[in-house]
Short mmCIF file of C-alpha atoms in Angstrom, two decimals:
data_model
loop_
_atom_site.label_atom_id
_atom_site.label_comp_id
_atom_site.label_asym_id
_atom_site.label_seq_id
_atom_site.Cartn_x
_atom_site.Cartn_y
_atom_site.Cartn_z
CA MET M 385 6.04 -33.14 0.49
CA SER M 386 4.53 -29.92 -0.86
CA SER M 387 6.69 -27.50 -2.79
CA ASP M 388 4.31 -24.60 -2.07
CA PRO M 389 6.38 -21.97 -0.24
CA PHE M 390 3.29 -20.23 1.21
CA VAL M 391 2.30 -20.94 4.82
CA VAL M 392 -0.51 -19.54 6.92
CA ALA M 393 0.75 -16.58 8.94
CA VAL M 394 -2.48 -15.23 10.47
CA LYS M 395 -6.25 -15.10 9.97
CA LEU M 396 -7.32 -12.06 7.98
CA GLY M 397 -9.89 -11.31 10.71
CA ASP M 398 -7.00 -10.90 13.18
CA LEU M 399 -5.41 -8.22 10.97
CA PRO M 400 -8.03 -5.48 10.49
CA PRO M 401 -7.52 -2.73 7.90
CA GLU M 402 -5.09 0.02 8.94
CA SER M 403 -3.26 -2.21 11.40
CA GLY M 404 -0.24 -4.43 11.62
CA LYS M 405 0.80 -7.49 13.54
CA VAL M 406 4.10 -9.16 14.28
CA VAL M 407 4.04 -12.93 13.75
CA LYS M 408 6.55 -15.78 13.56
CA VAL M 409 6.66 -17.77 10.32
CA ASN M 410 9.30 -20.46 9.84
CA LYS M 411 11.36 -18.98 12.69
CA ARG M 412 11.29 -15.49 11.15
CA SER M 413 9.68 -12.51 12.84
CA LEU M 414 7.51 -10.72 10.28
CA LEU M 415 5.55 -7.48 10.33
CA LEU M 416 2.25 -7.95 8.49
CA VAL M 417 0.45 -4.75 7.52
CA ASN M 418 -3.13 -4.44 6.27
CA LYS M 419 -3.46 -1.18 4.37
CA GLY M 420 -6.97 -0.74 3.02
CA GLY M 421 -7.54 -4.48 2.69
CA SER M 422 -4.22 -5.17 0.95
CA VAL M 423 -1.73 -7.09 3.08
CA ALA M 424 2.05 -6.66 2.90
CA ALA M 425 4.68 -8.66 4.80
CA PHE M 426 8.12 -7.45 5.83
CA LEU M 427 10.96 -8.73 7.98
CA ASN M 428 10.34 -7.31 11.47
CA ARG M 429 13.59 -5.35 11.42
CA CYS M 430 14.29 -1.76 10.51
CA PRO M 431 17.20 -1.67 8.02
CA HIS M 432 18.72 1.27 9.93
CA GLN M 433 19.94 -0.55 13.04
CA GLU M 434 18.01 -3.83 12.90
CA SER M 435 15.48 -2.70 15.54
CA PRO M 436 12.18 -4.62 15.61
CA PHE M 437 9.00 -2.68 14.86
CA GLY M 438 7.18 -3.96 17.90
CA GLY M 439 5.55 -6.81 19.71
CA THR M 440 2.48 -8.70 18.59
CA ALA M 441 0.31 -5.73 17.56
CA TYR M 442 1.25 -2.61 15.68
CA LYS M 443 -0.95 0.31 14.66
CA LEU M 444 -0.21 2.10 11.42
CA SER M 445 1.08 5.51 12.31
CA GLY M 446 -0.23 7.22 9.23
CA CYS M 447 -3.39 5.47 8.11
CA VAL M 448 -4.09 8.04 5.41
CA ALA M 449 -0.49 8.13 4.24
CA GLY M 450 -0.05 4.37 4.74
CA THR M 451 3.18 4.33 6.71
CA VAL M 452 4.83 2.42 9.51
CA VAL M 453 7.36 4.03 11.82
CA CYS M 454 10.32 2.37 13.50
CA PRO M 455 9.90 3.03 17.23
CA MET M 456 13.67 3.23 17.80
CA HIS M 457 14.66 6.19 15.60
CA GLU M 458 11.36 7.09 13.92
CA TRP M 459 12.34 6.14 10.39
CA VAL M 460 9.16 6.15 8.27
CA PHE M 461 8.37 3.47 5.66
CA ASP M 462 5.73 3.48 2.94
CA VAL M 463 3.21 0.65 2.81
CA PRO M 464 2.99 -1.40 0.65
CA SER M 465 6.32 -0.62 -1.06
CA GLY M 466 8.44 -0.80 2.12
CA GLU M 467 10.55 2.13 0.93
CA ALA M 468 11.94 4.54 3.53
CA ILE M 469 10.49 8.00 3.04
CA GLY M 470 13.24 10.53 2.40
CA ARG M 471 15.96 7.86 2.34
CA PRO M 472 16.50 6.70 -1.26
CA GLY M 473 17.51 3.08 -1.66
CA VAL M 474 16.51 2.02 1.88
CA CYS M 475 13.72 -0.56 2.00
CA LEU M 476 12.18 -3.09 4.32
CA LYS M 477 12.74 -6.71 3.26
CA PRO M 478 9.43 -7.83 1.69
CA TYR M 479 7.88 -11.29 1.55
CA PRO M 480 5.25 -12.46 -0.97
CA VAL M 481 1.67 -12.60 0.40
CA GLN M 482 -1.45 -14.43 -0.76
CA ILE M 483 -4.97 -14.33 0.68
CA ALA M 484 -6.88 -17.63 0.64
CA GLY M 485 -10.32 -17.27 2.19
CA ASP M 486 -9.66 -15.95 5.71
CA ASP M 487 -6.01 -17.02 5.71
CA VAL M 488 -3.07 -14.70 5.10
CA LEU M 489 -0.28 -16.80 3.62
CA VAL M 490 3.34 -15.69 3.38
CA ALA M 491 6.18 -17.29 1.41
CA VAL M 492 9.13 -17.61 3.77
CA GLU M 493 11.99 -19.98 3.12
CA SER M 494 12.53 -22.43 5.97
#
């Protein structure tokens, strides 16, 4: 049995730059965000009131600024840090990401 915690979450081609996608990995709903070719992974829950960011596809709201916005109460989060803008100490829960060829791998405990 492999001890590698990384599993394939999505094909990089299915996550174009300046976009995001909600996927399930090991029973967890994750928001993957491709900002300028760098991919970040977060738990698909806003830390404010646990609202999900969206369904299967999510467009970055501020491509130049690199942000995602919670659709429930419009809290804004920086990508790739996951920090809430204007709300010190509030962050999205991140997950480690690796790119292997065309695969986006995420380390999520089972």
